[in-house]
Amino acid sequence: MTRCRICGGQVRKFFDFGRQPLSDDFRAEEDVAGAYYFQLAVGACASCSMVQLLEEVPRERMFNYDYPYHSSGSQRMREHFAQTARDLLAAELTGPDPFCVEIGSNDGVMLGVVKDAGVRHLGVEPSGGVAELARKDGVRVRTDFFEESTAAQIAAEEGRADVIYAANTICHIPYLDSVFRGVDALLAPDGVFVFEDPYLGDIVERHTFDQIYDEHFYLFTATSVRDVARRFGFELVGVKRLPVHGGEVRYTIARAGARPPAPEVEALISEEARRGLHDLDTLKGLGAGIDRICDDLVALLRDLRERGARVAGYGATAKSATVLNYAGIGADLLPCVYDTTPAKIGRLMPGSHIPIRSAAEFGRPYPDYAVLFAWNHTEEIVAREAEFTAQGGRWIVYVPSVRIL
Ligand code: JHZ
Ligand code: SAH
Ligand code: ZN
């Protein structure tokens, strides 16, 4: 039996992807033998409703100097984080000497804008390579995992934070108890802890099951976030649905009693109850969708191969590891994947060992079909690669179902 990472209750499994590699472990051919595998299975706590993975991957295996994901790799995300920074500056960072801490600041895409506004800031980022990129842009970063001890040190050295912000990071941290105790140590009495992560409600609705992989330890809902916040003396006071990464929610958390909760909080929690979002039957329904999508995708790729069509992948995403490895798609069905990230080009996709080529070579020559693994950046990529479709190329997407665009 697996115990809940939050409350110690029983976690009931609703889907098992089997042995899976680490989603951001892009290796050179000579290094694939040393790859780490773990059991990727997901369940819901019977007591506190938190949806979580059943096995935890040691954090240093995922987040280290070589972590390859660069947040600035998408124009849309650069705009999203610039807007986020402007919103925080206008609403929360208005005092005489405000202080903004970001957990998982990556290459500094958000904090760069805070820095440009002349506001005191600090990123906490364990992955040394991306932290260096941020520093090159003048962003202050501490190369560390955020947890209780780190937070206490920051509070002692720099004082309390008015805003603690995190995007696509809090759901990556199994030791959420330590994070909340850290926020308690670091946050000013009337400060806010704001974080955004993929929303379970969108994953279930749009069958975006490839959001489930090693790094995404928790799949949050307003209900589960409200409950975990309460355990540590905090209150969920705001929720905002965001369109990025296929659907996320931005949660705003304050010390209990410090701010009145917005009406949207109760509305979203009620909606989740109406949808039965934490019920095992609802969650098992997602499993049926996963199997259908994977079967359809494999059938389509086999059909295209038989017809002699040339097919490639686009976007060496972390998400794609789940699709490729669960569906059993290898280089025989999909000979290569194109991507713009320097640290991924020339490496192999984790587990499937499909080679990654530079997106600059996509048109030399264009394939007939391209599977869009970065489906969350569809608009941006389809526009950038307009020449592909102009020459007769077709995009394939697989969420919410397998389709040729
Ligand atoms: P993208 C990562 O997930 C991992 P991934 C992490 N766990 C998470 O939660 C999110 O990020 C935030 C490439 N690309 O954003 C760049 C092009 O080639 O969907 C990236 O490799 N051309 C932290 O990896 C990938 O696609 C383009 O025009 O699933 C996109 O990765 C664009 C826009 C992107 O996140
Ligand atoms: N905020 C960025 C980066 C997301 S990638 C964005 O939304 O695009 C997730 C980041 O969290 C990685 O850079 C990883 O190194 C970092 N991370 C993982 N565990 C962490 C922890 N305990 N404390 C701080 N950062 C962490
Ligand atoms: Zn629990």
mmCIF file with all atom_site columns, N, CA, C and O in Angstrom, residues 287-307:
data_model
loop_
_atom_site.group_PDB
_atom_site.id
_atom_site.type_symbol
_atom_site.label_atom_id
_atom_site.label_alt_id
_atom_site.label_comp_id
_atom_site.label_asym_id
_atom_site.label_entity_id
_atom_site.label_seq_id
_atom_site.pdbx_PDB_ins_code
_atom_site.Cartn_x
_atom_site.Cartn_y
_atom_site.Cartn_z
_atom_site.occupancy
_atom_site.B_iso_or_equiv
_atom_site.pdbx_formal_charge
_atom_site.auth_seq_id
_atom_site.auth_comp_id
_atom_site.auth_asym_id
_atom_site.auth_atom_id
_atom_site.pdbx_PDB_model_num
ATOM 1  N N  . GLY A 1 287 ? -8.116 6.654 -17.856 1.00 0.00 ? 287 GLY A N  1
ATOM 2  C CA . GLY A 1 287 ? -7.323 5.499 -18.299 1.00 0.00 ? 287 GLY A CA 1
ATOM 3  C C  . GLY A 1 287 ? -7.823 4.933 -19.618 1.00 0.00 ? 287 GLY A C  1
ATOM 4  O O  . GLY A 1 287 ? -7.034 4.588 -20.503 1.00 0.00 ? 287 GLY A O  1
ATOM 5  N N  . ALA A 1 288 ? -9.131 4.872 -19.779 1.00 0.00 ? 288 ALA A N  1
ATOM 6  C CA . ALA A 1 288 ? -9.693 4.354 -21.037 1.00 0.00 ? 288 ALA A CA 1
ATOM 7  C C  . ALA A 1 288 ? -9.290 5.272 -22.193 1.00 0.00 ? 288 ALA A C  1
ATOM 8  O O  . ALA A 1 288 ? -8.947 4.808 -23.285 1.00 0.00 ? 288 ALA A O  1
ATOM 9  N N  . GLY A 1 289 ? -9.320 6.587 -21.930 1.00 0.00 ? 289 GLY A N  1
ATOM 10 C CA . GLY A 1 289 ? -8.915 7.563 -22.950 1.00 0.00 ? 289 GLY A CA 1
ATOM 11 C C  . GLY A 1 289 ? -7.446 7.392 -23.326 1.00 0.00 ? 289 GLY A C  1
ATOM 12 O O  . GLY A 1 289 ? -7.079 7.520 -24.497 1.00 0.00 ? 289 GLY A O  1
ATOM 13 N N  . ILE A 1 290 ? -6.603 7.114 -22.344 1.00 0.00 ? 290 ILE A N  1
ATOM 14 C CA . ILE A 1 290 ? -5.167 6.941 -22.595 1.00 0.00 ? 290 ILE A CA 1
ATOM 15 C C  . ILE A 1 290 ? -4.941 5.774 -23.551 1.00 0.00 ? 290 ILE A C  1
ATOM 16 O O  . ILE A 1 290 ? -4.215 5.891 -24.552 1.00 0.00 ? 290 ILE A O  1
ATOM 17 N N  . ASP A 1 291 ? -5.568 4.647 -23.266 1.00 0.00 ? 291 ASP A N  1
ATOM 18 C CA . ASP A 1 291 ? -5.356 3.457 -24.098 1.00 0.00 ? 291 ASP A CA 1
ATOM 19 C C  . ASP A 1 291 ? -5.875 3.666 -25.523 1.00 0.00 ? 291 ASP A C  1
ATOM 20 O O  . ASP A 1 291 ? -5.249 3.240 -26.486 1.00 0.00 ? 291 ASP A O  1
ATOM 21 N N  . ARG A 1 292 ? -7.005 4.356 -25.644 1.00 0.00 ? 292 ARG A N  1
ATOM 22 C CA . ARG A 1 292 ? -7.553 4.608 -26.978 1.00 0.00 ? 292 ARG A CA 1
ATOM 23 C C  . ARG A 1 292 ? -6.604 5.494 -27.795 1.00 0.00 ? 292 ARG A C  1
ATOM 24 O O  . ARG A 1 292 ? -6.287 5.197 -28.945 1.00 0.00 ? 292 ARG A O  1
ATOM 25 N N  . ILE A 1 293 ? -6.119 6.568 -27.170 1.00 0.00 ? 293 ILE A N  1
ATOM 26 C CA . ILE A 1 293 ? -5.215 7.478 -27.882 1.00 0.00 ? 293 ILE A CA 1
ATOM 27 C C  . ILE A 1 293 ? -3.941 6.756 -28.322 1.00 0.00 ? 293 ILE A C  1
ATOM 28 O O  . ILE A 1 293 ? -3.506 6.876 -29.469 1.00 0.00 ? 293 ILE A O  1
ATOM 29 N N  . CYS A 1 294 ? -3.364 5.977 -27.411 1.00 0.00 ? 294 CYS A N  1
ATOM 30 C CA . CYS A 1 294 ? -2.105 5.299 -27.754 1.00 0.00 ? 294 CYS A CA 1
ATOM 31 C C  . CYS A 1 294 ? -2.330 4.277 -28.864 1.00 0.00 ? 294 CYS A C  1
ATOM 32 O O  . CYS A 1 294 ? -1.524 4.174 -29.798 1.00 0.00 ? 294 CYS A O  1
ATOM 33 N N  . ASP A 1 295 ? -3.437 3.528 -28.797 1.00 0.00 ? 295 ASP A N  1
ATOM 34 C CA . ASP A 1 295 ? -3.745 2.551 -29.857 1.00 0.00 ? 295 ASP A CA 1
ATOM 35 C C  . ASP A 1 295 ? -3.940 3.258 -31.199 1.00 0.00 ? 295 ASP A C  1
ATOM 36 O O  . ASP A 1 295 ? -3.431 2.825 -32.226 1.00 0.00 ? 295 ASP A O  1
ATOM 37 N N  . ASP A 1 296 ? -4.691 4.357 -31.178 1.00 0.00 ? 296 ASP A N  1
ATOM 38 C CA . ASP A 1 296 ? -4.961 5.094 -32.422 1.00 0.00 ? 296 ASP A CA 1
ATOM 39 C C  . ASP A 1 296 ? -3.671 5.667 -33.021 1.00 0.00 ? 296 ASP A C  1
ATOM 40 O O  . ASP A 1 296 ? -3.484 5.656 -34.234 1.00 0.00 ? 296 ASP A O  1
ATOM 41 N N  . LEU A 1 297 ? -2.799 6.174 -32.150 1.00 0.00 ? 297 LEU A N  1
ATOM 42 C CA . LEU A 1 297 ? -1.567 6.786 -32.645 1.00 0.00 ? 297 LEU A CA 1
ATOM 43 C C  . LEU A 1 297 ? -0.667 5.730 -33.290 1.00 0.00 ? 297 LEU A C  1
ATOM 44 O O  . LEU A 1 297 ? -0.121 5.938 -34.380 1.00 0.00 ? 297 LEU A O  1
ATOM 45 N N  . VAL A 1 298 ? -0.544 4.584 -32.629 1.00 0.00 ? 298 VAL A N  1
ATOM 46 C CA . VAL A 1 298 ? 0.293  3.513 -33.184 1.00 0.00 ? 298 VAL A CA 1
ATOM 47 C C  . VAL A 1 298 ? -0.299 3.027 -34.509 1.00 0.00 ? 298 VAL A C  1
ATOM 48 O O  . VAL A 1 298 ? 0.423  2.834 -35.495 1.00 0.00 ? 298 VAL A O  1
ATOM 49 N N  . ALA A 1 299 ? -1.617 2.881 -34.555 1.00 0.00 ? 299 ALA A N  1
ATOM 50 C CA . ALA A 1 299 ? -2.272 2.415 -35.792 1.00 0.00 ? 299 ALA A CA 1
ATOM 51 C C  . ALA A 1 299 ? -2.017 3.401 -36.936 1.00 0.00 ? 299 ALA A C  1
ATOM 52 O O  . ALA A 1 299 ? -1.706 3.001 -38.064 1.00 0.00 ? 299 ALA A O  1
ATOM 53 N N  . LEU A 1 300 ? -2.128 4.694 -36.636 1.00 0.00 ? 300 LEU A N  1
ATOM 54 C CA . LEU A 1 300 ? -1.899 5.711 -37.669 1.00 0.00 ? 300 LEU A CA 1
ATOM 55 C C  . LEU A 1 300 ? -0.448 5.669 -38.161 1.00 0.00 ? 300 LEU A C  1
ATOM 56 O O  . LEU A 1 300 ? -0.188 5.701 -39.370 1.00 0.00 ? 300 LEU A O  1
ATOM 57 N N  . LEU A 1 301 ? 0.498  5.577 -37.227 1.00 0.00 ? 301 LEU A N  1
ATOM 58 C CA . LEU A 1 301 ? 1.910  5.566 -37.625 1.00 0.00 ? 301 LEU A CA 1
ATOM 59 C C  . LEU A 1 301 ? 2.240  4.317 -38.448 1.00 0.00 ? 301 LEU A C  1
ATOM 60 O O  . LEU A 1 301 ? 3.009  4.375 -39.411 1.00 0.00 ? 301 LEU A O  1
ATOM 61 N N  . ARG A 1 302 ? 1.629  3.187 -38.091 1.00 0.00 ? 302 ARG A N  1
ATOM 62 C CA . ARG A 1 302 ? 1.859  1.949 -38.872 1.00 0.00 ? 302 ARG A CA 1
ATOM 63 C C  . ARG A 1 302 ? 1.298  2.094 -40.276 1.00 0.00 ? 302 ARG A C  1
ATOM 64 O O  . ARG A 1 302 ? 1.926  1.700 -41.257 1.00 0.00 ? 302 ARG A O  1
ATOM 65 N N  . ASP A 1 303 ? 0.128  2.674 -40.341 1.00 0.00 ? 303 ASP A N  1
ATOM 66 C CA . ASP A 1 303 ? -0.529 2.873 -41.629 1.00 0.00 ? 303 ASP A CA 1
ATOM 67 C C  . ASP A 1 303 ? 0.320  3.790 -42.527 1.00 0.00 ? 303 ASP A C  1
ATOM 68 O O  . ASP A 1 303 ? 0.538  3.497 -43.707 1.00 0.00 ? 303 ASP A O  1
ATOM 69 N N  . LEU A 1 304 ? 0.805  4.878 -41.931 1.00 0.00 ? 304 LEU A N  1
ATOM 70 C CA . LEU A 1 304 ? 1.618  5.817 -42.712 1.00 0.00 ? 304 LEU A CA 1
ATOM 71 C C  . LEU A 1 304 ? 2.911  5.148 -43.179 1.00 0.00 ? 304 LEU A C  1
ATOM 72 O O  . LEU A 1 304 ? 3.360  5.354 -44.308 1.00 0.00 ? 304 LEU A O  1
ATOM 73 N N  . ARG A 1 305 ? 3.489  4.324 -42.311 1.00 0.00 ? 305 ARG A N  1
ATOM 74 C CA . ARG A 1 305 ? 4.721  3.631 -42.697 1.00 0.00 ? 305 ARG A CA 1
ATOM 75 C C  . ARG A 1 305 ? 4.454  2.692 -43.878 1.00 0.00 ? 305 ARG A C  1
ATOM 76 O O  . ARG A 1 305 ? 5.216  2.633 -44.833 1.00 0.00 ? 305 ARG A O  1
ATOM 77 N N  . GLU A 1 306 ? 3.322  1.970 -43.795 1.00 0.00 ? 306 GLU A N  1
ATOM 78 C CA . GLU A 1 306 ? 2.982  1.041 -44.891 1.00 0.00 ? 306 GLU A CA 1
ATOM 79 C C  . GLU A 1 306 ? 2.783  1.775 -46.208 1.00 0.00 ? 306 GLU A C  1
ATOM 80 O O  . GLU A 1 306 ? 3.099  1.266 -47.276 1.00 0.00 ? 306 GLU A O  1
ATOM 81 N N  . ARG A 1 307 ? 2.250  3.000 -46.091 1.00 0.00 ? 307 ARG A N  1
ATOM 82 C CA . ARG A 1 307 ? 2.017  3.773 -47.309 1.00 0.00 ? 307 ARG A CA 1
ATOM 83 C C  . ARG A 1 307 ? 3.266  4.510 -47.782 1.00 0.00 ? 307 ARG A C  1
ATOM 84 O O  . ARG A 1 307 ? 3.217  5.272 -48.748 1.00 0.00 ? 307 ARG A O  1
#
